[in-house]
PDB file of C-alpha atoms and ligand atoms in Angstrom:
ATOM      1  CA  MET A 183       0.000   0.000   0.000  1.00  0.00           C
ATOM      2  CA  SER A 184       1.382   3.409  -0.917  1.00  0.00           C
ATOM      3  CA  LEU A 185       2.177   6.009   1.682  1.00  0.00           C
ATOM      4  CA  CYS A 186      -0.744   8.144   0.491  1.00  0.00           C
ATOM      5  CA  GLU A 187      -3.146   5.213   0.751  1.00  0.00           C
ATOM      6  CA  GLN A 188      -1.946   4.547   4.298  1.00  0.00           C
ATOM      7  CA  CYS A 189      -2.308   8.249   5.053  1.00  0.00           C
ATOM      8  CA  ALA A 190      -5.908   8.229   3.798  1.00  0.00           C
ATOM      9  CA  ARG A 191      -6.740   5.478   6.296  1.00  0.00           C
ATOM     10  CA  LEU A 192      -5.301   7.493   9.144  1.00  0.00           C
ATOM     11  CA  GLN A 193      -6.442  11.046   8.535  1.00  0.00           C
ATOM     12  CA  LYS A 194      -7.657  13.638   6.072  1.00  0.00           C
ATOM     13  CA  THR A 195      -5.121  13.773   3.271  1.00  0.00           C
ATOM     14  CA  CYS A 196      -3.529  16.987   2.028  1.00  0.00           C
ATOM     15  CA  CYS A 197      -6.119  17.047  -0.792  1.00  0.00           C
ATOM     16  CA  GLU A 198      -8.994  16.801   1.684  1.00  0.00           C
ATOM     17  CA  ARG A 199      -8.013  19.645   3.991  1.00  0.00           C
ATOM     18  CA  SER A 200     -10.264  22.665   3.786  1.00  0.00           C
ATOM     19  CA  ASP A 201      -7.420  24.984   4.854  1.00  0.00           C
ATOM     20  CA  VAL A 202      -5.258  24.046   1.863  1.00  0.00           C
ATOM     21  CA  GLU A 203      -5.667  26.424  -1.077  1.00  0.00           C
ATOM     22  CA  VAL A 204      -4.126  25.320  -4.361  1.00  0.00           C
ATOM     23  CA  ALA A 205      -2.896  28.363  -6.275  1.00  0.00           C
ATOM     24  CA  LEU A 206      -2.731  28.067 -10.059  1.00  0.00           C
ATOM     25  CA  THR A 207      -0.594  29.519 -12.800  1.00  0.00           C
ATOM     26  CA  GLU A 208      -2.189  30.379 -16.133  1.00  0.00           C
ATOM     27  CA  GLY A 209      -0.372  27.296 -17.442  1.00  0.00           C
ATOM     28  CA  ASP A 210      -2.088  25.121 -14.822  1.00  0.00           C
ATOM     29  CA  ILE A 211      -5.448  26.599 -15.822  1.00  0.00           C
ATOM     30  CA  SER A 212      -4.794  25.923 -19.475  1.00  0.00           C
ATOM     31  CA  ARG A 213      -3.728  22.286 -18.904  1.00  0.00           C
ATOM     32  CA  ILE A 214      -6.662  21.503 -16.608  1.00  0.00           C
ATOM     33  CA  ARG A 215      -9.098  23.269 -18.951  1.00  0.00           C
ATOM     34  CA  ARG A 216      -7.909  21.126 -21.853  1.00  0.00           C
ATOM     35  CA  PHE A 217      -8.328  17.987 -19.741  1.00  0.00           C
ATOM     36  CA  CYS A 218     -11.713  18.846 -18.179  1.00  0.00           C
ATOM     37  CA  ARG A 219     -13.157  20.907 -21.060  1.00  0.00           C
ATOM     38  CA  THR A 220     -14.577  23.421 -18.595  1.00  0.00           C
ATOM     39  CA  ASP A 221     -13.541  26.498 -16.633  1.00  0.00           C
ATOM     40  CA  ASP A 222     -15.606  25.619 -13.574  1.00  0.00           C
ATOM     41  CA  PHE A 223     -12.695  24.183 -11.621  1.00  0.00           C
ATOM     42  CA  TYR A 224     -11.220  27.464 -10.387  1.00  0.00           C
ATOM     43  CA  HIS A 225     -12.040  30.949  -9.237  1.00  0.00           C
ATOM     44  CA  ARG A 226     -10.082  34.121  -8.637  1.00  0.00           C
ATOM     45  CA  LEU A 227     -10.300  35.004  -4.964  1.00  0.00           C
ATOM     46  CA  ARG A 228      -8.817  37.612  -2.695  1.00  0.00           C
ATOM     47  CA  VAL A 229      -6.960  36.316   0.324  1.00  0.00           C
ATOM     48  CA  PRO A 230      -8.867  36.398   3.626  1.00  0.00           C
ATOM     49  CA  GLU A 231      -9.356  39.920   4.980  1.00  0.00           C
ATOM     50  CA  GLU A 232      -6.755  39.491   7.708  1.00  0.00           C
ATOM     51  CA  LEU A 233      -4.070  38.801   5.106  1.00  0.00           C
ATOM     52  CA  VAL A 234      -4.984  41.492   2.567  1.00  0.00           C
ATOM     53  CA  ALA A 235      -2.533  44.034   3.959  1.00  0.00           C
ATOM     54  CA  THR A 236       0.297  41.549   3.658  1.00  0.00           C
ATOM     55  CA  TYR A 237      -0.402  40.744   0.046  1.00  0.00           C
ATOM     56  CA  GLU A 238      -1.246  44.267  -1.089  1.00  0.00           C
ATOM     57  CA  ASN A 239       1.935  45.794   0.284  1.00  0.00           C
ATOM     58  CA  PRO A 240       5.075  44.503  -1.388  1.00  0.00           C
ATOM     59  CA  GLU A 241       7.209  45.630   1.542  1.00  0.00           C
ATOM     60  CA  HIS A 242       5.283  43.189   3.729  1.00  0.00           C
ATOM     61  CA  HIS A 243       5.984  40.185   1.524  1.00  0.00           C
ATOM     62  CA  ASP A 244       8.395  37.597   2.678  1.00  0.00           C
ATOM     63  CA  ALA A 245      11.395  38.697   0.609  1.00  0.00           C
ATOM     64  CA  ALA A 246      12.138  35.077  -0.247  1.00  0.00           C
ATOM     65  CA  VAL A 247       8.895  34.695  -2.207  1.00  0.00           C
ATOM     66  CA  ALA A 248       8.173  38.274  -3.311  1.00  0.00           C
ATOM     67  CA  VAL A 249       8.478  37.335  -7.012  1.00  0.00           C
ATOM     68  CA  TYR A 250       6.162  34.364  -6.523  1.00  0.00           C
ATOM     69  CA  VAL A 251       3.540  36.486  -4.753  1.00  0.00           C
ATOM     70  CA  ALA A 252       3.768  39.285  -7.315  1.00  0.00           C
ATOM     71  CA  GLY A 253       3.333  36.766 -10.129  1.00  0.00           C
ATOM     72  CA  LEU A 254       0.359  35.090  -8.531  1.00  0.00           C
ATOM     73  CA  PHE A 255      -1.845  38.073  -7.654  1.00  0.00           C
ATOM     74  CA  ASP A 256      -3.647  40.331 -10.122  1.00  0.00           C
ATOM     75  CA  GLU A 257      -4.274  44.079  -9.840  1.00  0.00           C
ATOM     76  CA  GLN A 258      -7.350  43.430  -7.679  1.00  0.00           C
ATOM     77  CA  GLY A 259      -5.347  41.358  -5.207  1.00  0.00           C
ATOM     78  CA  ARG A 260      -6.897  38.095  -6.375  1.00  0.00           C
ATOM     79  CA  ARG A 261      -5.184  34.831  -7.262  1.00  0.00           C
ATOM     80  CA  PRO A 262      -6.572  31.812  -9.133  1.00  0.00           C
ATOM     81  CA  ILE A 263      -7.223  28.850  -6.869  1.00  0.00           C
ATOM     82  CA  LEU A 264      -8.891  25.478  -7.300  1.00  0.00           C
ATOM     83  CA  ARG A 265     -12.499  25.205  -6.216  1.00  0.00           C
ATOM     84  CA  LYS A 266     -13.465  22.849  -3.426  1.00  0.00           C
ATOM     85  CA  GLN A 267     -16.278  20.384  -2.935  1.00  0.00           C
ATOM     86  CA  ASP A 268     -18.956  21.205  -0.352  1.00  0.00           C
ATOM     87  CA  ASN A 269     -17.111  19.041   2.182  1.00  0.00           C
ATOM     88  CA  GLY A 270     -13.963  21.172   1.850  1.00  0.00           C
ATOM     89  CA  PHE A 271     -12.074  18.589  -0.200  1.00  0.00           C
ATOM     90  CA  CYS A 272     -10.309  19.598  -3.388  1.00  0.00           C
ATOM     91  CA  LEU A 273     -12.605  19.380  -6.400  1.00  0.00           C
ATOM     92  CA  PHE A 274     -10.371  16.732  -7.959  1.00  0.00           C
ATOM     93  CA  VAL A 275      -9.941  14.306  -5.091  1.00  0.00           C
ATOM     94  CA  ALA A 276     -11.854  11.009  -5.232  1.00  0.00           C
ATOM     95  CA  ASP A 277     -11.701   7.857  -3.145  1.00  0.00           C
ATOM     96  CA  THR A 278      -8.712   6.729  -5.179  1.00  0.00           C
ATOM     97  CA  GLY A 279      -6.871  10.041  -4.867  1.00  0.00           C
ATOM     98  CA  CYS A 280      -6.391  12.778  -7.441  1.00  0.00           C
ATOM     99  CA  VAL A 281      -8.327  12.202 -10.650  1.00  0.00           C
ATOM    100  CA  LEU A 282      -6.013  14.420 -12.684  1.00  0.00           C
ATOM    101  CA  PRO A 283      -3.089  12.759 -14.474  1.00  0.00           C
ATOM    102  CA  ARG A 284       0.168  13.819 -12.861  1.00  0.00           C
ATOM    103  CA  GLU A 285       1.198  15.978 -15.838  1.00  0.00           C
ATOM    104  CA  VAL A 286      -2.108  17.896 -15.586  1.00  0.00           C
ATOM    105  CA  ARG A 287      -2.017  18.526 -11.833  1.00  0.00           C
ATOM    106  CA  PRO A 288      -1.193  22.041 -10.638  1.00  0.00           C
ATOM    107  CA  LEU A 289       2.539  22.607 -10.420  1.00  0.00           C
ATOM    108  CA  VAL A 290       2.365  23.196  -6.657  1.00  0.00           C
ATOM    109  CA  CYS A 291       0.697  19.781  -6.252  1.00  0.00           C
ATOM    110  CA  ARG A 292       3.393  18.134  -8.319  1.00  0.00           C
ATOM    111  CA  LEU A 293       6.077  19.856  -6.253  1.00  0.00           C
ATOM    112  CA  TYR A 294       4.779  18.648  -2.890  1.00  0.00           C
ATOM    113  CA  PRO A 295       6.556  17.707  -0.546  1.00  0.00           C
ATOM    114  CA  TYR A 296       9.053  20.356  -1.685  1.00  0.00           C
ATOM    115  CA  ASP A 297       8.805  24.015  -0.815  1.00  0.00           C
ATOM    116  CA  TRP A 298      10.849  26.634  -2.682  1.00  0.00           C
ATOM    117  CA  ASN A 299      11.784  30.287  -2.859  1.00  0.00           C
ATOM    118  CA  ASP A 300      12.437  32.899  -5.539  1.00  0.00           C
ATOM    119  CA  GLN A 301      16.080  31.817  -5.696  1.00  0.00           C
ATOM    120  CA  HIS A 302      14.863  28.330  -6.690  1.00  0.00           C
ATOM    121  CA  LYS A 303      16.172  26.806  -3.523  1.00  0.00           C
ATOM    122  CA  LEU A 304      14.280  23.630  -2.609  1.00  0.00           C
ATOM    123  CA  TRP A 305      13.632  22.013   0.722  1.00  0.00           C
ATOM    124  CA  ILE A 306      11.177  19.520   2.173  1.00  0.00           C
ATOM    125  CA  GLN A 307       8.071  20.971   3.796  1.00  0.00           C
ATOM    126  CA  ALA A 308       5.453  18.299   4.357  1.00  0.00           C
ATOM    127  CA  PRO A 309       3.199  19.426   7.184  1.00  0.00           C
ATOM    128  CA  TYR A 310       0.363  17.069   6.262  1.00  0.00           C
ATOM    129  CA  CYS A 311       2.220  13.792   5.744  1.00  0.00           C
ATOM    130  CA  PRO A 312       1.948  11.541   8.817  1.00  0.00           C
ATOM    131  CA  ARG A 313       5.409  11.559  10.326  1.00  0.00           C
ATOM    132  CA  GLU A 314       5.116   7.958  11.497  1.00  0.00           C
ATOM    133  CA  LEU A 315       4.785   6.683   7.930  1.00  0.00           C
ATOM    134  CA  TYR A 316       8.224   7.613   6.621  1.00  0.00           C
ATOM    135  CA  ALA A 317      11.729   7.262   7.991  1.00  0.00           C
ATOM    136  CA  ASP A 318      13.237  10.577   6.927  1.00  0.00           C
ATOM    137  CA  GLU A 319      13.047  13.197   4.174  1.00  0.00           C
ATOM    138  CA  THR A 320      14.881  10.969   1.696  1.00  0.00           C
ATOM    139  CA  ASP A 321      12.375   8.209   2.300  1.00  0.00           C
ATOM    140  CA  LEU A 322       9.471  10.648   1.947  1.00  0.00           C
ATOM    141  CA  VAL A 323      10.734  11.876  -1.417  1.00  0.00           C
ATOM    142  CA  LEU A 324      11.287   8.310  -2.568  1.00  0.00           C
ATOM    143  CA  GLN A 325       7.703   7.451  -1.666  1.00  0.00           C
ATOM    144  CA  ILE A 326       5.782  10.480  -2.924  1.00  0.00           C
ATOM    145  CA  GLY A 327       8.056  13.025  -4.555  1.00  0.00           C
ATOM    146  CA  ASP A 328      10.199  13.694  -7.572  1.00  0.00           C
ATOM    147  CA  SER A 329      13.968  13.889  -7.553  1.00  0.00           C
ATOM    148  CA  GLN A 330      15.508  17.280  -6.768  1.00  0.00           C
ATOM    149  CA  GLU A 331      16.412  17.599 -10.440  1.00  0.00           C
ATOM    150  CA  VAL A 332      12.831  17.100 -11.611  1.00  0.00           C
ATOM    151  CA  ALA A 333      11.468  19.323  -8.832  1.00  0.00           C
ATOM    152  CA  LEU A 334      13.874  22.084  -9.826  1.00  0.00           C
ATOM    153  CA  LYS A 335      12.589  21.949 -13.402  1.00  0.00           C
ATOM    154  CA  LEU A 336       9.040  22.262 -12.037  1.00  0.00           C
ATOM    155  CA  VAL A 337      10.052  25.337 -10.028  1.00  0.00           C
ATOM    156  CA  GLU A 338      11.575  26.863 -13.152  1.00  0.00           C
ATOM    157  CA  GLN A 339       8.348  26.126 -15.045  1.00  0.00           C
ATOM    158  CA  LEU A 340       6.324  27.635 -12.195  1.00  0.00           C
ATOM    159  CA  TYR A 341       8.226  30.918 -12.361  1.00  0.00           C
ATOM    160  CA  GLU A 342       8.139  31.018 -16.165  1.00  0.00           C
ATOM    161  CA  GLU A 343       4.363  30.597 -16.085  1.00  0.00           C
ATOM    162  CA  LEU A 344       3.944  33.222 -13.378  1.00  0.00           C
ATOM    163  CA  ALA A 345       6.023  35.618 -15.460  1.00  0.00           C
ATOM    164  CA  ARG A 346       3.565  35.136 -18.336  1.00  0.00           C
ATOM    165  CA  LYS A 347       0.632  36.202 -16.143  1.00  0.00           C
ATOM    166  CA  GLY A 348      -2.098  37.821 -18.220  1.00  0.00           C
ATOM    167  CA  GLU A 349      -1.052  36.044 -21.416  1.00  0.00           C
ATOM    168  CA  GLN A 350      -3.298  33.326 -22.753  1.00  0.00           C
ATOM    169  CA  PRO A 351      -1.064  30.200 -22.838  1.00  0.00           C
TER     170      PRO A 351
HETATM  171  S1  SF4 B 653      -5.418  18.832  -7.779  1.00  0.00           S
HETATM  172 FE1  SF4 B 653      -5.143  16.716  -7.189  1.00  0.00          FE
HETATM  173  S2  SF4 B 653      -3.188  16.678  -6.107  1.00  0.00           S
HETATM  174 FE2  SF4 B 653      -3.852  18.808  -6.168  1.00  0.00          FE
HETATM  175  S3  SF4 B 653      -4.985  19.152  -4.249  1.00  0.00           S
HETATM  176 FE3  SF4 B 653      -6.468  18.550  -5.814  1.00  0.00          FE
HETATM  177  S4  SF4 B 653      -6.692  16.330  -5.617  1.00  0.00           S
HETATM  178 FE4  SF4 B 653      -4.810  16.921  -4.570  1.00  0.00          FE
HETATM  179  S1  SF4 B 654       1.139  13.627   0.141  1.00  0.00           S
HETATM  180 FE1  SF4 B 654       1.319  13.329   2.373  1.00  0.00          FE
HETATM  181  S2  SF4 B 654      -0.540  14.256   3.264  1.00  0.00           S
HETATM  182 FE2  SF4 B 654      -0.874  13.996   1.059  1.00  0.00          FE
HETATM  183  S3  SF4 B 654      -1.937  12.009   0.880  1.00  0.00           S
HETATM  184 FE3  SF4 B 654       0.254  11.627   0.610  1.00  0.00          FE
HETATM  185  S4  SF4 B 654       1.022  11.140   2.645  1.00  0.00           S
HETATM  186 FE4  SF4 B 654      -0.981  12.102   2.928  1.00  0.00          FE
END
C-alpha cells in the first residue's frame, strides 16, 4: 500500500483539507481546462481579509517569495485557486486520490513535498504527511516526490508561467 493510501486510512489527506488552497498559474489553468473541457474548476479570490494588507503591500511580503507572490496576484489582489467540494475537499480528489493525471495537476501539487523560494532553492516541507509513515526526508521523497532535479525543473516552469501572467497560454 502506498504512503498516500496509508495516510488516507489514518487522517484527512492533504487534498482533503479545507485549509489548503491550491494556487494556479495560467499554465495550470490551461492544462486543466484542456483535460476537463470546462472552466468551472477554479475561481479568482482575494486572500482572507486578515491577510490582505500583507499581500497588497510589497514591503510586507516575505522577501524570499516576493516574485512568486507578485506573479500570482492580479491588480485586484486576487489569485486563481482550485475550487473545493462542499465538504472542503479539493474538487479533484476522489476515493482513489487525485483524478487528474500527474502531468495535468497544478505545479504546486506536483512539487509537494518540496517548498521553494524565488532563488529556486528547494527544501522539504510536508506538514500534512503523517510523520510515522516515513523514515526521513529521503524516504518521503522516494515514496511520494520527484527527484531534486525534476522538482527544480518544475520550479523553473512555475516561475516562467507566473512571469507570463495575463497572457493566454
Ligand atoms: S489537484 Fe489533485 S493533487 Fe492537487 S490538491 Fe487537488 S486532488 Fe490533490
Ligand atoms: S502527500 Fe502526504 S498528506 Fe498527502 S496524501 Fe500523501 S502522505 Fe498524505
